PDB file of C-alpha atoms in Angstrom:
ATOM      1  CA  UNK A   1      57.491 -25.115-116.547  1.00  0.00           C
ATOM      2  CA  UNK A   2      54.451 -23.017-117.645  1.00  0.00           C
ATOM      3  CA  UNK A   3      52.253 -20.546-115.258  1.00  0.00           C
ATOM      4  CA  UNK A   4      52.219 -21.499-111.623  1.00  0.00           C
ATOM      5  CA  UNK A   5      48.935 -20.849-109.454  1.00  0.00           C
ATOM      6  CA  UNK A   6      48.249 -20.881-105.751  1.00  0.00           C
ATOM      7  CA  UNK A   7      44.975 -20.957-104.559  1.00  0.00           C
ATOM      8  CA  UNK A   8      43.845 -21.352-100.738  1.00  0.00           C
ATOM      9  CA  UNK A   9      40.914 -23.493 -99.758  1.00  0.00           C
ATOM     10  CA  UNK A  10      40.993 -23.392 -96.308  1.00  0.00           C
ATOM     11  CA  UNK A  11      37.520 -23.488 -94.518  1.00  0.00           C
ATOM     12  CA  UNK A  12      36.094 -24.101 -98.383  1.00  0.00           C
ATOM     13  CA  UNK A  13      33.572 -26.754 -98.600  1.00  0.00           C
ATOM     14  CA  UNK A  14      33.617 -29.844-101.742  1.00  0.00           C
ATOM     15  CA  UNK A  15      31.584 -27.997-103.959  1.00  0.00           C
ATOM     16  CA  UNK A  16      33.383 -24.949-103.413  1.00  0.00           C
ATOM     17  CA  UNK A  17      36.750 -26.588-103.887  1.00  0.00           C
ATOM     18  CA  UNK A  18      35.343 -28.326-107.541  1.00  0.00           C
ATOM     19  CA  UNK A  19      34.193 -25.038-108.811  1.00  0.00           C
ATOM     20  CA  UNK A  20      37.879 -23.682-108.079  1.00  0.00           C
ATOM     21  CA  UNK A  21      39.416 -26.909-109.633  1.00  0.00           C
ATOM     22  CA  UNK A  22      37.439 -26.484-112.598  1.00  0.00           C
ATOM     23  CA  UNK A  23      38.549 -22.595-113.314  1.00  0.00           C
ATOM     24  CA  UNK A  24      42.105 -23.754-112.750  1.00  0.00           C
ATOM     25  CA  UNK A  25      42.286 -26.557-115.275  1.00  0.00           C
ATOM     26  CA  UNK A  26      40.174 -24.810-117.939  1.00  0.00           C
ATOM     27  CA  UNK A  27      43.210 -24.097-120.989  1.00  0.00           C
ATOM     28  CA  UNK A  28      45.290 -26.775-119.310  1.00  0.00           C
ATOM     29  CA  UNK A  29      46.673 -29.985-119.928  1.00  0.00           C
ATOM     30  CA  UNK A  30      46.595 -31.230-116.206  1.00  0.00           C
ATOM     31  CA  UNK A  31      46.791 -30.128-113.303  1.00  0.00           C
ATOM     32  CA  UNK A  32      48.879 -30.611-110.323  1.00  0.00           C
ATOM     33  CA  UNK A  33      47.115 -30.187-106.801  1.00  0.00           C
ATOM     34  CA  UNK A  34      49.020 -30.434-103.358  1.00  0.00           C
ATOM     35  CA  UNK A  35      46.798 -31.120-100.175  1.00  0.00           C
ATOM     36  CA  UNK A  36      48.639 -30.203 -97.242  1.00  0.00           C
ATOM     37  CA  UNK A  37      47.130 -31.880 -94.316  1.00  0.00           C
ATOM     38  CA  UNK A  38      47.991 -31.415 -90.573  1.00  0.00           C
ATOM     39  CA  UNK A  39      49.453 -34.373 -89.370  1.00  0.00           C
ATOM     40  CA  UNK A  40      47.248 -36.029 -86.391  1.00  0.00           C
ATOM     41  CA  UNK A  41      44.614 -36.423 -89.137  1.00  0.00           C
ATOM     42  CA  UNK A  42      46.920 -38.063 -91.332  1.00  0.00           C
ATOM     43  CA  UNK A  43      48.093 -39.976 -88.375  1.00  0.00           C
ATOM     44  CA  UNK A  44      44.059 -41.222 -88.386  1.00  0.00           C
ATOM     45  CA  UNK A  45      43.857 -41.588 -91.912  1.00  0.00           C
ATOM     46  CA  UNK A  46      47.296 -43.996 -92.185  1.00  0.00           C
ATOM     47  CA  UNK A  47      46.230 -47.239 -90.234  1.00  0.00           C
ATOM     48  CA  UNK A  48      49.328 -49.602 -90.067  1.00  0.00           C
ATOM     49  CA  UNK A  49      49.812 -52.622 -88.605  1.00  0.00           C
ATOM     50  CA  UNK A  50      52.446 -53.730 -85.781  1.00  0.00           C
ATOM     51  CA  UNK A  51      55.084 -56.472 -86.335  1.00  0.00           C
ATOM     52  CA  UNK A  52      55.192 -58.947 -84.129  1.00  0.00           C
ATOM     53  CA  UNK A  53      58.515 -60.959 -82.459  1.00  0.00           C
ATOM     54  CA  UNK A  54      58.989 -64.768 -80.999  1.00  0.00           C
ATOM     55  CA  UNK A  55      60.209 -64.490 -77.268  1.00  0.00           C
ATOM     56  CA  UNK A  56      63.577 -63.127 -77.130  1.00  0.00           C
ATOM     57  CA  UNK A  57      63.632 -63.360 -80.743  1.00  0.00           C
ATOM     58  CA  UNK A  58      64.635 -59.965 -83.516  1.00  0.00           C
ATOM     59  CA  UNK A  59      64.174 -62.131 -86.538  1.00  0.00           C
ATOM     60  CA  UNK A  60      61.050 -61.595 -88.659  1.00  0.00           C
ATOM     61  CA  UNK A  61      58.868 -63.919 -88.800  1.00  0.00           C
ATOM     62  CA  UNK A  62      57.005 -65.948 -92.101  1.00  0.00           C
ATOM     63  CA  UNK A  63      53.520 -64.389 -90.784  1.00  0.00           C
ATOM     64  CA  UNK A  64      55.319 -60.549 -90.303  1.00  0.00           C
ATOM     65  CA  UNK A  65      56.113 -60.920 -94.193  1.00  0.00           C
ATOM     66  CA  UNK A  66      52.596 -59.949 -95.401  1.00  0.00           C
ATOM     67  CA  UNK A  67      52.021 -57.070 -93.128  1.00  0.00           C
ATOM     68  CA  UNK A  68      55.674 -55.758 -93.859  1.00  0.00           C
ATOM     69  CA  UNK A  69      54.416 -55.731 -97.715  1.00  0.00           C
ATOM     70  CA  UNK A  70      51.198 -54.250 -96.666  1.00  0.00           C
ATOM     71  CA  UNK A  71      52.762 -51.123 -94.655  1.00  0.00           C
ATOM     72  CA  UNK A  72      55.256 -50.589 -97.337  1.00  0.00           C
ATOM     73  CA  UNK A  73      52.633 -50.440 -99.825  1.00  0.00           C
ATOM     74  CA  UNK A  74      50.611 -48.104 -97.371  1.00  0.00           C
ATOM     75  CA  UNK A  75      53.296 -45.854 -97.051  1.00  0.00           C
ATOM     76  CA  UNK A  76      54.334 -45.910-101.002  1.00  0.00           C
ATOM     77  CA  UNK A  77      50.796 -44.556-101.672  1.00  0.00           C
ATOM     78  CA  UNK A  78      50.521 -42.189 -98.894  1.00  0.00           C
ATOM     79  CA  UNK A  79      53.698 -40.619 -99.742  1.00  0.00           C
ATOM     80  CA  UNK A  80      54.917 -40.885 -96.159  1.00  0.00           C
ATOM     81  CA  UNK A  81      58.532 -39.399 -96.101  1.00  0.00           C
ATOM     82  CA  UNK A  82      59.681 -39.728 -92.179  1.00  0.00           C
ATOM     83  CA  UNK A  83      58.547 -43.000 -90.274  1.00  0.00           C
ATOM     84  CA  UNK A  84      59.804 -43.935 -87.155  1.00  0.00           C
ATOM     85  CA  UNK A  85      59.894 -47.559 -86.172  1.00  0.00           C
ATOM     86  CA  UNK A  86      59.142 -48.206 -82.563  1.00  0.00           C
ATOM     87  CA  UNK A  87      60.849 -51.554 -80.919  1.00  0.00           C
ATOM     88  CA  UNK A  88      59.531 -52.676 -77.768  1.00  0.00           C
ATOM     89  CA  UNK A  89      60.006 -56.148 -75.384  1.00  0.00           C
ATOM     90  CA  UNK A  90      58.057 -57.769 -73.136  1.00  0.00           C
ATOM     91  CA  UNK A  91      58.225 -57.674 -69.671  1.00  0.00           C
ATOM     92  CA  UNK A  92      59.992 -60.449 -68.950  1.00  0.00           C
ATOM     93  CA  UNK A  93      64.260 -59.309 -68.836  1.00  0.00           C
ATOM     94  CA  UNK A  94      66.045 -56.376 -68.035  1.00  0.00           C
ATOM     95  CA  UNK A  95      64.363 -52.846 -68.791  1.00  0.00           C
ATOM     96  CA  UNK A  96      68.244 -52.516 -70.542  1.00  0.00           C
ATOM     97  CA  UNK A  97      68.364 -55.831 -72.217  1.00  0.00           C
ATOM     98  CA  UNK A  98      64.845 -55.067 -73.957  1.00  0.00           C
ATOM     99  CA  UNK A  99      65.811 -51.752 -74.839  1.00  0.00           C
ATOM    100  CA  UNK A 100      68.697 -53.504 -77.063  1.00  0.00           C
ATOM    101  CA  UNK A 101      66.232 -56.224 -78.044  1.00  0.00           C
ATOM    102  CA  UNK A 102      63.649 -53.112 -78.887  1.00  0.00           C
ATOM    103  CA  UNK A 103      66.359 -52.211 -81.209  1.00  0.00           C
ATOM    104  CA  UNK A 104      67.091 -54.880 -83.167  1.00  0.00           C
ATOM    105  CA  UNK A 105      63.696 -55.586 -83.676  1.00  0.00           C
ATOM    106  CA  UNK A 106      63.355 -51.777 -85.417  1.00  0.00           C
ATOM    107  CA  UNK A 107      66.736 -52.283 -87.261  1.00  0.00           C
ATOM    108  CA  UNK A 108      65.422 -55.787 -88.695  1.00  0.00           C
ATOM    109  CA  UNK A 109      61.820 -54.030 -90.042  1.00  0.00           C
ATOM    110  CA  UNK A 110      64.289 -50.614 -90.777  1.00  0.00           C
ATOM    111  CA  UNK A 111      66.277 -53.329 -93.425  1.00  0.00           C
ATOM    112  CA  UNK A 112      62.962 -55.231 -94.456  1.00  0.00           C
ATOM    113  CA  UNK A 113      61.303 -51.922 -95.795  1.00  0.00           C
ATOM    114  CA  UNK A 114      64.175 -51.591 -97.178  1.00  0.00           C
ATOM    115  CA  UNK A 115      64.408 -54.775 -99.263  1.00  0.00           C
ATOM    116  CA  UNK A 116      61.065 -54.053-100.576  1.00  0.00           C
ATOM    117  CA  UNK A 117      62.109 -50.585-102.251  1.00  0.00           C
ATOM    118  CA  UNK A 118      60.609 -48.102 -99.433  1.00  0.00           C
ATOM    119  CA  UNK A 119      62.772 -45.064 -99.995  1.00  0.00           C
ATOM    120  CA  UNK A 120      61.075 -42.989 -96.921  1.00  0.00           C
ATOM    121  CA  UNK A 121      63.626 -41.573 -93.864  1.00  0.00           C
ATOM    122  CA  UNK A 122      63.324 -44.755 -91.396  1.00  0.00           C
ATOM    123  CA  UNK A 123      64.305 -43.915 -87.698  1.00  0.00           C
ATOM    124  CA  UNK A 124      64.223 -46.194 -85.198  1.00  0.00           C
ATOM    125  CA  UNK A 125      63.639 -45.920 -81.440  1.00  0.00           C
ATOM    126  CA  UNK A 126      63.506 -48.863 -78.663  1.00  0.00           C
ATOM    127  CA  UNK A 127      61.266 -48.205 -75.676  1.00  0.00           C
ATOM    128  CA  UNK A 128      61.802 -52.130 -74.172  1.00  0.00           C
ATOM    129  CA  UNK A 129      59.500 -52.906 -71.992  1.00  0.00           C
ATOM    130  CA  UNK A 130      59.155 -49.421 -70.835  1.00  0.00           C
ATOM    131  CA  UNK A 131      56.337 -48.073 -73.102  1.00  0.00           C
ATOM    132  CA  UNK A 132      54.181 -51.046 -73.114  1.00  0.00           C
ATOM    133  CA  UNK A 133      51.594 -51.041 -76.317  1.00  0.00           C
ATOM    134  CA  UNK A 134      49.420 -53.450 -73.816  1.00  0.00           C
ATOM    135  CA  UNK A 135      49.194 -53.276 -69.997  1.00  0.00           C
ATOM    136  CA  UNK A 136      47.636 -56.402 -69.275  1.00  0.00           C
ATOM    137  CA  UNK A 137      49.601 -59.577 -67.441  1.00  0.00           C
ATOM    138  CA  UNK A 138      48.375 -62.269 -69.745  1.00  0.00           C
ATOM    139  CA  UNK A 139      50.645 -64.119 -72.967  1.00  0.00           C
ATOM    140  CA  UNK A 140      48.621 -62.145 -75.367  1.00  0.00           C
ATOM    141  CA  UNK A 141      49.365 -58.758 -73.970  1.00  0.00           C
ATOM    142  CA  UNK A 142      53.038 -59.562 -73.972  1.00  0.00           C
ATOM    143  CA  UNK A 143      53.221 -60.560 -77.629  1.00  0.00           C
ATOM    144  CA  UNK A 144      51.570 -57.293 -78.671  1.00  0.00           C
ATOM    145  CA  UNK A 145      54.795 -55.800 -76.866  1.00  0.00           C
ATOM    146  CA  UNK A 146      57.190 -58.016 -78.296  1.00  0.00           C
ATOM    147  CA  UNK A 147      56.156 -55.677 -81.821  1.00  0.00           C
ATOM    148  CA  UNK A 148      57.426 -53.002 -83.884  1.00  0.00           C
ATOM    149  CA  UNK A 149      55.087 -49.953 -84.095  1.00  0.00           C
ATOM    150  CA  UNK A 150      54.850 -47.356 -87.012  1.00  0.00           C
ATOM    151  CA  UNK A 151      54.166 -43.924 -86.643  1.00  0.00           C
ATOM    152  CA  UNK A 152      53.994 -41.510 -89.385  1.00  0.00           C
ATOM    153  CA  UNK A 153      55.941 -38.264 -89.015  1.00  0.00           C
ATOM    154  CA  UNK A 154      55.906 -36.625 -92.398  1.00  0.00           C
TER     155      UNK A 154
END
């Protein structure tokens, strides 16, 4: 597979980091260059949005369809590998029967990402209407908990 080098570029600033890209590719073909980046920034960096639910409802919905192509996409091109799917319910119900509902909602995006060719490790977790993404008593609040949340892990 030819010569393999490792160079370190912590703490080195852009023009510091061309000047070292530059020596390595001179007599090369290409060059093949790994970032490795701790994960809360990348968790900044990868912005993706929630799917929502009807009431009592796991089924996606028509208007979940374009943001379900839009994560998948984000995630192709970030190269996530581990993403864990987050159901939650309102807080109308049983904390137990929303945990269940919290479920199927994950296990419904889990199969849609997986329709659309995402090969990444999807885990799924139901929080119910115990780990509310909104606190507020209003209709809107509760449809931002009737959601599935992404968070990148790897």
């Amino acid at each position: 597979v030819g010569d393999l080098l490792c160079e370190s570029l912590v703490g080195v600033g852009l023009g510091d980091c061309l000047q070292v890209f530059d020596r390595l590719l001179r007599g090369r073909d290409h060059l093949c260059i790994v970032l490795e980046v701790p994960w809360p920034e990348l968790d900044q960096r990868v912005s993706l949005m929630d799917v929502l639910f009807d009431f009592d409802q796991a089924t996606i919905r028509p208007d979940a369809v374009p943001v379900l192509e839009a994560n998948a996409v984000r995630l192709k091109d970030d190269c996530a590998k581990r993403i864990l799917l987050e159901g939650r319910g309102d807080e109308i119900g049983t904390a137990a029967y929303n945990i269940v509902l919290g479920e199927r909602r994950a296990r419904a995006v889990r199969s849609y990402l997986h329709q659309l060719g995402l090969n990444a490790e999807l885990r799924i977790t139901s929080y119910g209407k115990d780990r509310p993404l909104c606190v507020e008593h209003d209709s809107g609040c509760m449809q931002k908990n009737r959601s599935v949340h992404f968070v990148v892990k790897e």
